[in-house]
């Protein structure tokens, strides 16, 4: 006989871990106890040494699906305590406090089977769940995670549910959101005027949707607007009402087979599409079409993830447009009353329920790259799962930027990035942002000792950071935008030291006071240098140029000595440029894409962020290997030769598809050449790719390859997004280095 002390770190609470342990212990005839700790669970077990060893060895592979085991520590001794049987010790509140919280997980196979089983007591019950599935993060008000501290506190369990809850053999043992039609929440249906409609709520909603109407559906982390995907006039009606003219909608397909009818799906894409996180996956359209859903060649598809979704589809609906319900860039709606008020005139009906959404959490959005999720938005299904680093950072707060606002909080070796919040450009979003910081701080018991924010003083996130640092008298570090991107990619890949960063996005304030975004940086967490960039572009009318991208086309043509007469308002732009009124310069890669997209006639005015670049990518032909002339001087890419050649291609005329491909090939080639120059000078061989431009798959599929062919090691994002949403991870990493490791007085940064 032997005694074993075992510590399991990770997400092991609220995921059916203890019943699993109970079964294992009984099977191996072990004795002892299990209890929750701040980082997971602790066990003391006694039995035959090889049985104990087997228990430990098989833990990771046999653990319940939702458990995330990060580390198992154990030691053996011969000092026996002679336990009698096996005990699950109840923990004190404090001990729960630091424990990781599970994200919301889609309905499991077992629950889905019961949902469809006419003899099950939860037949067609839209809130069926168990320890392996269902809501978590979105219903939790506070820790410890038990029913009283979730939105389920309003629903006392009936006897039948209570028996399941206390039965360790049952799949619902200690499943906090467990409920049934007798004791749990219910759905109801309201018409456009907010009057409750009698009858089966789900059938009422289905009927309306099938007849081409728009129905607001309350889901897990917010309210969606749902309508038929197969009738363009329905989609156009939704666009009109939502004032969303061109931005693509996401689809929810009944199953993978339905999705396959409209998209090509690789094995990796299928795996991620069907994963319990159920993100929206950007898939390639089978053939051109579905223009009413997406104007480019991909479409965002997710599968149903709540029982309610499954019931909504039934047997006869294959695909629905599912778009977050919000008004003019405010966060996703989540409250019944708010939805009924604000969606008046938009929704023709409301499928709502009486389980409150405690925390909003929008759908996640990703592509699949190298077999993994490549995030555009990391949210439902992933948050609040932390990013683990191999370094103890203590408690820090990083406030992110402005677009795709995000914050991260650190504790020990974990970084907790928040869910999708939105662009910090209005008070509603700001108030959600502030509330979520408080919520995360309470959930994970974090009191930051230092704060990082963007260098841009006008961002609401910077103002928040400034105010808070002052009030709490804690240090504040202002971090250059693209340095934070680079650090984010480094932290994401768990690397340190000095690297080359190719950091491409739309905009970020540079240390020289101008807008950057087509940057080559060198350095590490502690400091950076600007090694190269693209030739600056004057933005005629400042921010307006990001929308009216023909302004940028005008400037680029003019600067390159090409004819600009074909551009509307060219005389006005000419005068503004000459007088230099409101024409700030930018080295943003996004602006270069804008200009080219407009020059070749893809778009002259954008209705959503990055539209020009997205459509340019979509237009590009495959199989084009040539580039335009790459002119580089002192590691600055002079795009004027390229623009002249594009202009001349247009006169021939070459197709937009060929020009788009040649343009991106040129950018890729330019990046490789500049990296080679930097390597020669500084001996750096590792390259990090970050910034929103790396959502462009044409570039992502080719640039890393081209760099590797030149002998570089290349790092791309893995766990957070390459766009500004992922930036706060980099801010935390820099703050940790400057504040904790270097003990730097912040002024020297
Ligand atoms: Zn389940
Ligand atoms: Zn019940």
XYZ file of C-alpha atoms and ligand atoms in Angstrom:
751
model
C 0.000 0.000 0.000
C 1.113 3.512 -0.799
C -0.067 7.069 -0.137
C -0.262 9.631 -2.968
C -0.684 13.417 -2.827
C -2.045 14.644 -6.152
C -2.737 18.146 -7.392
C -4.628 18.712 -10.614
C -4.465 22.191 -12.146
C -6.887 23.527 -14.739
C -10.626 23.710 -15.340
C -11.892 20.855 -13.220
C -14.937 22.369 -11.551
C -18.445 22.437 -12.966
C -17.377 19.979 -15.632
C -18.203 16.628 -14.047
C -14.725 16.047 -12.761
C -15.524 14.813 -9.288
C -18.018 12.119 -10.364
C -15.428 10.993 -12.874
C -12.811 10.765 -10.125
C -15.306 8.911 -7.968
C -15.748 6.262 -10.652
C -12.033 5.922 -11.268
C -11.292 5.563 -7.572
C -13.932 2.901 -7.165
C -12.730 1.009 -10.224
C -9.137 0.967 -8.960
C -10.221 0.268 -5.362
C -8.514 3.347 -3.956
C -9.455 5.246 -0.796
C -9.021 8.866 0.236
C -10.600 12.228 -0.570
C -10.832 15.036 -3.129
C -11.272 18.741 -2.470
C -11.341 21.911 -4.522
C -8.447 24.337 -4.332
C -7.692 27.694 -5.820
C -6.120 26.253 -8.929
C -8.042 23.030 -9.369
C -8.428 20.011 -7.115
C -6.325 18.221 -4.564
C -6.497 14.512 -3.844
C -5.044 12.231 -1.247
C -5.340 8.611 -2.256
C -4.165 5.279 -0.962
C -3.935 1.932 -2.692
C -1.557 -0.327 -4.547
C 1.252 1.665 -6.099
C 0.569 0.515 -9.665
C -3.134 1.351 -9.268
C -2.247 4.829 -8.021
C 0.154 5.239 -10.907
C -2.477 4.123 -13.387
C -4.943 6.567 -11.875
C -2.462 9.411 -12.392
C -1.290 8.372 -15.833
C -4.746 7.996 -17.313
C -6.184 11.160 -15.752
C -5.622 13.505 -18.710
C -6.962 11.173 -21.377
C -9.964 9.872 -19.445
C -11.073 13.167 -17.929
C -14.492 14.555 -18.900
C -14.642 16.391 -22.215
C -14.925 19.854 -20.704
C -12.143 19.471 -18.183
C -8.922 21.232 -19.085
C -6.045 19.613 -17.263
C -2.996 21.812 -17.343
C -0.756 19.976 -14.954
C -0.819 16.992 -12.610
C 1.622 17.123 -9.708
C 2.036 14.157 -7.422
C 4.231 12.519 -4.842
C 4.190 9.125 -3.170
C 4.972 8.240 0.406
C 4.662 5.165 2.599
C 3.102 7.078 5.497
C -0.431 5.749 5.314
C -3.453 7.565 6.723
C -5.636 4.474 6.298
C -8.658 6.209 4.782
C -12.000 4.491 4.932
C -13.733 4.796 1.581
C -13.705 7.867 -0.600
C -14.920 11.311 0.350
C -15.698 14.467 -1.608
C -14.837 17.259 0.785
C -16.875 20.433 0.477
C -14.709 23.482 0.088
C -14.907 26.804 1.774
C -15.829 29.832 -0.305
C -12.328 31.309 -0.370
C -10.844 28.188 -1.764
C -12.998 28.496 -4.881
C -12.032 32.016 -5.537
C -9.173 31.672 -8.009
C -10.595 28.748 -9.810
C -10.900 28.911 -13.540
C -14.409 29.224 -14.901
C -15.594 27.192 -17.829
C -16.774 28.955 -20.970
C -20.271 28.215 -22.304
C -20.359 24.931 -24.127
C -22.770 23.632 -26.752
C -25.361 20.980 -25.934
C -23.792 17.519 -25.639
C -24.796 14.331 -27.485
C -26.549 12.844 -24.451
C -28.677 15.922 -23.855
C -29.445 16.188 -27.566
C -30.683 12.598 -27.543
C -32.916 13.281 -24.544
C -34.180 16.455 -26.198
C -35.462 14.340 -29.105
C -36.769 11.461 -27.004
C -40.566 11.639 -26.530
C -40.261 9.431 -23.446
C -37.703 11.618 -21.689
C -38.980 14.073 -19.115
C -36.997 16.816 -20.822
C -38.366 16.049 -24.292
C -38.205 19.277 -26.322
C -37.168 21.238 -23.244
C -35.088 24.188 -24.520
C -32.935 24.466 -21.383
C -31.745 20.893 -21.089
C -28.123 20.663 -19.935
C -25.786 18.556 -17.833
C -22.281 18.647 -16.351
C -20.899 18.147 -19.855
C -22.694 21.029 -21.501
C -24.670 24.204 -21.240
C -24.292 27.742 -19.989
C -21.500 28.719 -17.593
C -19.766 32.071 -18.013
C -22.884 33.844 -19.289
C -24.993 32.946 -16.231
C -22.387 33.373 -13.486
C -22.837 36.418 -11.271
C -20.128 35.619 -8.783
C -17.974 32.837 -7.451
C -18.014 30.226 -6.012
C -19.757 28.724 -8.980
C -22.960 27.335 -7.579
C -26.587 27.803 -8.495
C -27.226 30.574 -5.990
C -24.686 32.755 -7.746
C -26.025 32.240 -11.250
C -29.120 33.374 -13.154
C -30.542 29.958 -12.213
C -30.996 31.105 -8.617
C -34.526 32.165 -9.577
C -35.446 28.535 -10.270
C -35.422 26.226 -7.226
C -34.930 22.615 -8.278
C -37.832 20.192 -8.205
C -37.423 16.883 -6.388
C -36.543 14.949 -9.516
C -33.813 17.412 -10.499
C -32.567 17.594 -6.948
C -32.156 13.812 -6.860
C -30.111 13.893 -10.053
C -28.050 16.748 -8.714
C -27.073 14.766 -5.638
C -26.568 11.418 -7.341
C -22.919 10.899 -8.109
C -23.817 8.263 -10.681
C -25.898 10.795 -12.571
C -24.738 12.902 -15.490
C -26.281 15.895 -13.723
C -24.435 15.464 -10.456
C -23.604 18.979 -9.292
C -24.686 20.469 -12.612
C -25.523 23.955 -11.355
C -27.792 25.024 -14.263
C -29.710 21.701 -14.190
C -33.466 22.059 -14.572
C -36.518 20.584 -16.221
C -39.933 21.740 -17.501
C -41.297 21.474 -13.939
C -38.783 23.751 -12.263
C -36.706 25.611 -14.840
C -37.042 28.587 -17.149
C -39.420 28.646 -20.106
C -39.610 30.248 -23.526
C -42.381 32.507 -24.727
C -43.213 34.188 -27.995
C -44.282 37.786 -28.544
C -45.484 39.538 -31.667
C -44.016 42.689 -33.192
C -45.924 44.817 -30.672
C -44.638 42.828 -27.714
C -47.917 40.992 -27.027
C -47.560 37.417 -25.883
C -48.861 34.986 -28.479
C -50.581 31.873 -27.115
C -49.535 28.404 -28.241
C -46.181 26.702 -28.703
C -43.610 29.519 -28.620
C -41.047 27.715 -30.747
C -43.611 26.654 -33.347
C -44.871 30.233 -33.519
C -41.349 31.488 -34.147
C -40.682 28.802 -36.752
C -43.855 29.639 -38.622
C -42.960 33.310 -38.772
C -39.401 32.600 -39.913
C -40.561 30.169 -42.582
C -42.917 32.833 -43.902
C -39.983 35.177 -44.431
C -40.183 37.276 -41.279
C -37.454 38.332 -38.865
C -37.499 36.932 -35.346
C -35.404 38.032 -32.378
C -34.108 34.928 -30.614
C -32.632 35.058 -27.148
C -29.683 32.720 -26.996
C -26.844 32.003 -24.632
C -24.810 35.202 -24.622
C -27.179 37.631 -26.272
C -30.057 38.137 -28.655
C -29.844 37.329 -32.362
C -31.991 38.354 -35.264
C -32.875 35.253 -37.228
C -34.437 34.849 -40.644
C -34.375 32.582 -43.673
C -31.069 32.454 -45.471
C -32.413 31.189 -48.785
C -34.600 34.114 -49.766
C -32.604 37.214 -50.755
C -35.577 39.528 -50.214
C -35.745 38.495 -46.539
C -32.049 39.222 -46.085
C -32.368 42.535 -47.877
C -35.277 43.430 -45.615
C -33.111 42.693 -42.603
C -30.268 44.781 -44.038
C -32.646 47.636 -44.593
C -34.082 47.486 -41.092
C -30.735 46.995 -39.425
C -29.138 49.657 -41.599
C -26.427 47.232 -42.460
C -26.025 47.638 -46.176
C -23.100 45.449 -47.077
C -21.404 43.864 -44.087
C -21.658 40.075 -44.285
C -24.126 38.177 -42.090
C -23.302 34.939 -40.316
C -25.278 31.793 -40.964
C -26.365 29.100 -38.591
C -26.716 25.803 -40.425
C -28.721 22.883 -39.058
C -25.775 20.522 -39.393
C -22.493 20.104 -41.238
C -24.260 18.454 -44.174
C -26.425 21.538 -44.666
C -23.347 23.746 -44.455
C -21.589 21.591 -47.031
C -24.251 22.404 -49.575
C -23.042 25.981 -49.690
C -19.402 25.845 -48.528
C -16.281 23.797 -49.021
C -15.340 22.319 -45.655
C -11.959 20.744 -44.943
C -11.493 18.128 -42.232
C -9.941 20.693 -39.901
C -12.750 23.145 -40.558
C -15.325 20.449 -39.882
C -13.642 19.574 -36.584
C -13.650 23.184 -35.399
C -17.154 23.844 -36.716
C -18.431 20.853 -34.739
C -16.295 21.510 -31.639
C -18.081 22.187 -28.334
C -17.023 25.851 -28.591
C -19.077 26.212 -31.772
C -17.442 29.342 -33.205
C -18.515 30.977 -36.437
C -16.030 29.615 -38.967
C -15.308 31.562 -42.129
C -15.684 29.045 -44.937
C -15.175 29.322 -48.652
C -18.378 29.530 -50.661
C -18.840 26.587 -52.994
C -19.489 28.884 -55.894
C -20.094 32.558 -56.230
C -23.503 33.528 -54.995
C -25.219 34.100 -51.680
C -24.524 37.764 -52.280
C -27.351 38.705 -49.973
C -25.410 37.080 -47.143
C -21.793 37.883 -47.955
C -20.314 40.040 -50.682
C -16.941 38.295 -50.588
C -16.031 34.691 -51.352
C -16.375 33.361 -47.832
C -19.271 33.071 -45.455
C -19.317 32.744 -41.661
C -21.073 29.561 -40.583
C -21.844 28.148 -37.172
C -23.818 25.153 -36.022
C -26.627 25.265 -33.445
C -25.248 25.338 -29.917
C -28.237 25.542 -27.607
C -31.199 23.175 -27.352
C -33.386 26.117 -28.349
C -31.488 26.451 -31.636
C -32.002 22.774 -32.408
C -35.709 23.074 -31.761
C -35.868 26.177 -33.941
C -34.424 24.343 -36.929
C -36.592 21.267 -36.578
C -36.423 18.964 -39.587
C -37.327 21.435 -42.286
C -35.073 24.495 -41.904
C -31.498 24.091 -43.109
C -29.887 27.499 -42.708
C -30.754 30.728 -40.937
C -29.158 34.127 -41.001
C -28.162 34.775 -37.387
C -26.892 38.225 -36.658
C -26.291 39.853 -33.311
C -29.096 42.192 -32.355
C -27.676 45.624 -31.716
C -28.336 49.192 -32.738
C -25.652 51.288 -34.441
C -22.475 49.677 -33.109
C -23.641 49.260 -29.524
C -23.004 45.907 -27.803
C -25.215 42.880 -28.428
C -28.590 43.061 -26.673
C -29.285 40.605 -23.897
C -32.301 41.803 -21.989
C -35.963 41.057 -22.802
C -37.313 44.525 -22.108
C -34.474 46.206 -23.956
C -35.004 43.944 -26.960
C -38.740 44.586 -27.046
C -38.148 48.332 -26.954
C -35.152 48.689 -29.213
C -36.001 46.068 -31.816
C -39.439 47.517 -32.464
C -39.727 47.904 -36.216
C -36.824 45.513 -36.772
C -38.104 42.194 -35.427
C -41.482 40.801 -36.452
C -41.547 38.525 -33.439
C -39.636 37.712 -30.271
C -38.653 34.270 -29.060
C -37.565 35.062 -25.526
C -37.123 33.265 -22.238
C -36.963 34.066 -18.554
C -33.425 32.937 -17.807
C -31.391 36.115 -17.517
C -28.163 36.533 -19.408
C -25.833 37.709 -16.705
C -22.861 38.393 -18.948
C -23.075 39.162 -22.618
C -20.900 37.071 -24.853
C -21.025 37.383 -28.614
C -20.289 34.491 -30.947
C -16.644 33.778 -31.643
C -15.379 34.136 -35.184
C -12.371 32.414 -36.689
C -10.774 31.030 -39.768
C -8.986 27.738 -39.763
C -5.273 28.081 -40.364
C -2.735 25.284 -40.022
C -5.348 23.103 -38.410
C -6.219 25.468 -35.607
C -8.589 28.301 -34.849
C -7.212 31.544 -36.184
C -9.302 34.053 -34.310
C -10.913 37.162 -35.651
C -13.017 37.349 -32.518
C -12.348 35.216 -29.452
C -15.485 35.196 -27.379
C -18.257 32.672 -26.606
C -16.958 29.156 -26.056
C -13.421 30.377 -25.287
C -13.797 33.222 -22.777
C -13.052 33.290 -19.856
C -10.514 30.522 -20.405
C -7.087 32.108 -19.782
C -3.919 32.244 -21.833
C -1.203 30.507 -19.880
C 2.309 31.941 -19.849
C 5.392 30.391 -18.345
C 5.951 33.388 -16.113
C 4.363 34.719 -12.948
C 3.049 38.179 -13.811
C 1.163 38.938 -10.647
C -1.920 41.079 -11.005
C -1.917 43.508 -13.926
C -4.493 45.179 -16.143
C -4.078 46.018 -19.830
C -6.751 48.211 -21.361
C -6.410 47.484 -25.099
C -7.094 50.033 -27.800
C -10.297 51.409 -29.290
C -11.533 49.302 -32.173
C -12.369 45.775 -31.110
C -11.849 46.961 -27.565
C -10.489 44.391 -25.222
C -8.825 44.220 -21.885
C -6.730 41.541 -20.247
C -6.153 40.882 -16.577
C -3.303 38.766 -15.318
C -2.912 36.695 -12.213
C 0.026 34.401 -11.543
C 0.850 32.814 -14.890
C -2.581 33.334 -16.398
C -3.820 36.114 -18.661
C -7.600 36.492 -18.866
C -8.634 38.272 -22.064
C -12.232 39.523 -22.091
C -14.973 38.567 -24.523
C -15.943 40.631 -27.570
C -17.096 44.053 -26.460
C -17.140 46.191 -29.599
C -15.595 49.447 -30.738
C -15.125 51.880 -27.856
C -16.788 54.736 -29.646
C -19.975 55.184 -27.660
C -21.023 55.291 -24.038
C -22.956 52.007 -24.121
C -19.829 50.163 -25.169
C -17.733 52.020 -22.624
C -20.106 51.101 -19.838
C -20.011 47.425 -20.843
C -16.222 47.625 -21.008
C -15.980 49.094 -17.503
C -18.547 46.683 -16.096
C -16.689 43.718 -17.561
C -13.388 44.813 -16.060
C -15.064 44.902 -12.638
C -16.775 41.571 -13.286
C -13.520 39.846 -14.245
C -11.733 41.375 -11.284
C -14.401 40.012 -8.957
C -14.622 36.582 -10.587
C -10.898 35.985 -10.561
C -10.139 38.033 -7.449
C -7.731 40.389 -9.152
C -6.652 43.819 -7.912
C -4.224 45.185 -10.507
C -0.957 46.631 -9.249
C -0.168 48.401 -12.505
C -2.037 49.330 -15.669
C -1.101 49.487 -19.342
C -2.918 51.344 -22.078
C -2.411 52.527 -25.631
C -0.241 55.527 -26.358
C -3.224 57.249 -27.999
C -4.549 59.726 -25.420
C -8.020 60.032 -26.984
C -9.023 56.390 -26.752
C -11.745 55.862 -24.145
C -9.693 52.919 -22.901
C -6.697 55.208 -22.327
C -8.892 57.685 -20.474
C -10.227 54.879 -18.319
C -6.700 53.676 -17.567
C -5.512 57.182 -16.779
C -8.403 57.848 -14.413
C -8.052 54.545 -12.655
C -4.300 54.712 -12.231
C -4.691 58.151 -10.719
C -7.521 57.163 -8.375
C -5.761 54.035 -7.156
C -2.291 55.567 -7.230
C -0.836 52.742 -9.260
C 1.647 53.013 -12.140
C 0.418 53.481 -15.699
C 2.412 52.464 -18.754
C 1.432 53.844 -22.166
C 2.424 51.427 -24.869
C 2.892 52.038 -28.558
C 0.171 50.255 -30.491
C 2.308 48.165 -32.831
C 4.793 47.261 -30.143
C 1.838 45.794 -28.242
C 0.847 43.805 -31.349
C 4.335 42.394 -31.660
C 4.452 41.506 -27.964
C 1.044 39.878 -28.270
C 2.282 37.563 -31.007
C 5.377 36.775 -28.923
C 3.374 36.010 -25.781
C 0.874 34.048 -27.848
C 3.733 31.816 -29.035
C 5.492 31.779 -25.646
C 8.710 33.235 -26.996
C 10.951 35.962 -25.581
C 14.142 37.784 -26.553
C 14.371 39.996 -29.615
C 12.428 39.473 -32.816
C 11.435 41.199 -36.019
C 7.784 42.243 -36.024
C 5.895 42.719 -39.250
C 2.992 44.652 -37.829
C 0.377 45.647 -40.339
C -2.970 47.196 -39.595
C -5.043 50.271 -40.276
C -3.887 52.698 -37.680
C -2.150 53.197 -34.362
C -0.419 56.195 -32.895
C 3.328 56.142 -33.468
C 5.992 57.550 -31.187
C 6.487 60.410 -33.669
C 2.872 61.492 -33.300
C 1.790 60.231 -36.732
C -0.403 57.287 -37.572
C 1.489 54.024 -38.166
C 0.424 50.654 -39.467
C 2.781 49.314 -42.149
C 5.580 48.667 -39.704
C 8.718 46.626 -39.342
C 9.766 46.661 -35.704
C 12.643 45.067 -33.881
C 12.984 44.403 -30.187
C 11.221 42.426 -27.502
C 8.915 42.980 -24.557
C 10.989 45.652 -22.912
C 11.613 47.980 -25.833
C 11.410 48.268 -29.586
C 12.758 50.203 -32.548
C 11.017 51.131 -35.732
C 13.173 49.454 -38.355
C 11.122 50.108 -41.456
C 7.711 51.042 -42.808
C 5.876 51.966 -45.966
C 6.073 55.365 -47.617
C 3.637 57.642 -45.767
C 0.254 58.317 -47.302
C -1.506 61.613 -46.780
C -5.049 61.121 -45.589
C -7.089 63.823 -47.249
C -9.651 64.863 -44.651
C -8.115 62.715 -41.905
C -10.420 59.962 -40.641
C -12.766 60.538 -43.549
C -10.190 58.916 -45.809
C -10.685 55.560 -44.101
C -14.299 55.600 -45.273
C -14.029 57.453 -48.578
C -11.081 55.479 -49.810
C -11.075 57.225 -53.191
C -9.368 60.060 -51.289
C -6.427 57.747 -50.668
C -6.509 56.540 -54.258
C -6.308 60.169 -55.323
C -3.304 60.842 -53.137
C -1.441 57.728 -54.200
C -2.021 58.391 -57.889
C -1.057 62.020 -57.559
C 2.042 61.235 -55.516
C 3.057 58.716 -58.177
C 2.566 61.187 -61.000
C -0.468 59.436 -62.496
C -3.567 61.053 -63.898
C -6.260 61.675 -61.252
C -9.016 63.234 -63.319
C -11.204 60.150 -63.263
C -11.605 60.452 -59.500
C -14.687 62.261 -58.288
C -13.989 65.454 -56.314
C -10.399 65.429 -57.541
C -10.299 69.214 -57.667
C -11.392 69.533 -54.057
C -8.835 66.936 -52.940
C -6.183 68.722 -54.927
C -6.923 72.002 -53.175
C -6.983 70.363 -49.733
C -3.662 68.737 -50.442
C -2.061 71.923 -51.691
C -3.250 73.902 -48.693
C -2.363 70.920 -46.498
C -5.635 71.286 -44.594
C -6.437 68.256 -42.456
C -4.121 65.917 -44.346
C -2.271 63.916 -41.678
C 0.173 61.254 -42.821
C -0.197 57.551 -42.197
C 1.957 54.533 -42.894
C -1.039 52.239 -42.332
C -1.037 49.073 -44.435
C -4.815 49.262 -44.344
C -4.602 52.610 -46.100
C -2.369 51.172 -48.827
C -4.957 48.434 -49.408
C -7.721 51.069 -49.443
C -5.898 53.101 -52.050
C -5.216 50.171 -54.348
C -8.750 48.793 -53.936
C -10.103 52.152 -55.008
C -7.619 52.713 -57.838
C -8.584 49.429 -59.461
C -12.273 50.203 -59.051
C -13.258 47.668 -56.418
C -14.765 50.228 -54.089
C -14.655 53.975 -53.578
C -16.539 54.320 -50.296
C -16.547 51.750 -47.491
C -19.572 50.974 -45.367
C -17.685 48.888 -42.805
C -14.147 48.686 -41.508
C -11.644 47.073 -43.840
C -14.164 46.590 -46.630
C -11.783 47.685 -49.391
C -9.096 45.271 -48.247
C -11.562 42.413 -47.802
C -12.996 42.851 -51.279
C -9.523 43.170 -52.769
C -8.554 39.869 -51.180
C -11.745 38.285 -52.460
C -11.054 39.567 -55.971
C -7.521 38.211 -56.186
C -6.819 35.485 -58.703
C -5.034 32.324 -57.600
C -1.928 31.120 -59.377
C -0.395 34.513 -60.128
C 3.273 34.585 -59.166
C 4.471 37.906 -60.584
C 4.903 41.114 -58.635
C 5.182 44.777 -59.414
C 8.498 46.540 -58.974
C 9.570 46.560 -55.340
C 11.381 49.791 -54.494
C 12.927 49.958 -51.060
C 15.189 52.640 -49.709
C 16.453 52.571 -46.106
C 13.865 49.913 -45.322
C 11.048 52.163 -46.457
C 8.827 50.692 -49.145
C 8.232 53.274 -51.833
C 4.968 52.195 -53.423
C 5.040 54.775 -56.215
C 6.579 52.500 -58.838
C 3.988 49.887 -57.971
C 1.161 52.394 -58.318
C 2.462 53.528 -61.707
C 2.544 49.926 -62.903
C -0.955 49.258 -61.530
C -2.113 52.352 -63.362
C -0.566 51.144 -66.562
C -2.062 47.651 -66.084
C -5.438 49.348 -65.838
C -5.026 50.965 -69.223
C -4.447 47.625 -70.992
C -6.674 46.513 -69.242
C -5.638 43.724 -66.913
C -8.357 42.228 -64.737
C -8.898 43.304 -61.131
C -8.212 39.733 -60.143
C -4.724 39.791 -61.620
C -3.877 43.270 -60.315
C -5.063 42.388 -56.792
C -2.910 39.277 -56.743
C 0.112 41.108 -58.156
C -0.336 43.853 -55.572
C -0.390 41.428 -52.641
C 2.535 39.486 -54.118
C 4.443 42.765 -54.193
C 3.692 43.445 -50.536
C 4.788 39.935 -49.599
C 8.018 40.210 -51.560
C 8.704 43.644 -50.067
C 8.296 42.224 -46.561
C 10.778 39.448 -47.219
C 13.340 41.892 -48.621
C 13.056 44.260 -45.669
C 13.307 41.384 -43.194
C 16.478 40.230 -44.949
C 17.934 43.728 -44.610
C 17.084 43.748 -40.904
C 18.604 40.306 -40.419
C 21.793 41.427 -42.063
C 22.006 44.421 -39.758
C 20.811 42.967 -36.465
C 21.173 39.250 -36.819
C 17.522 38.636 -35.937
C 15.945 35.601 -37.517
C 12.562 35.252 -35.842
C 9.610 37.093 -37.376
C 6.266 37.774 -35.664
C 3.243 38.603 -37.803
C 0.533 40.641 -36.138
C -2.073 43.299 -36.871
C -5.445 43.184 -38.592
C -3.937 42.832 -42.070
C -3.036 39.257 -41.157
C -6.705 38.365 -41.298
C -6.021 38.403 -45.028
C -5.624 34.744 -45.961
C -3.969 35.447 -49.289
C -1.119 37.036 -47.385
C -1.202 34.620 -44.462
C -0.891 31.630 -46.791
C 2.061 33.129 -48.642
C 4.126 35.451 -46.466
C 5.120 32.905 -43.779
C 6.041 30.471 -46.556
C 8.142 33.071 -48.366
C 9.876 34.048 -45.126
C 10.606 30.417 -44.276
C 12.102 29.941 -47.724
C 14.492 32.749 -46.806
C 15.429 30.902 -43.646
C 13.316 32.836 -41.124
C 11.398 31.348 -38.230
C 7.865 32.662 -38.452
C 5.279 33.112 -35.701
C 1.591 33.774 -36.217
C -1.208 34.105 -33.661
C -2.562 30.963 -32.044
C -4.684 31.797 -29.022
C -5.713 35.424 -29.463
C -6.678 37.447 -32.485
C -4.112 39.215 -34.679
C -6.305 42.314 -34.770
C -6.668 44.921 -32.018
C -8.710 42.511 -29.905
C -5.521 40.532 -29.218
C -3.471 43.578 -28.395
C -4.094 43.627 -24.651
C -2.186 40.345 -24.268
C 0.870 42.137 -25.652
C 0.290 45.108 -23.376
C 0.247 42.812 -20.351
C 3.447 41.095 -21.471
C 5.203 44.441 -21.911
C 3.870 45.805 -18.630
C 5.075 42.705 -16.848
C 8.544 43.050 -18.343
C 8.886 46.755 -17.660
C 7.193 46.820 -14.278
C 7.809 43.432 -12.698
C 10.965 42.157 -14.314
C 12.965 45.273 -15.059
C 11.566 47.435 -12.303
C 11.852 50.241 -14.803
C 10.653 53.675 -13.906
C 8.012 54.066 -16.541
C 9.253 57.274 -18.082
C 12.094 55.538 -19.880
C 9.847 53.319 -21.950
Zn -25.403 17.602 -21.699
Zn -36.785 19.974 -12.306
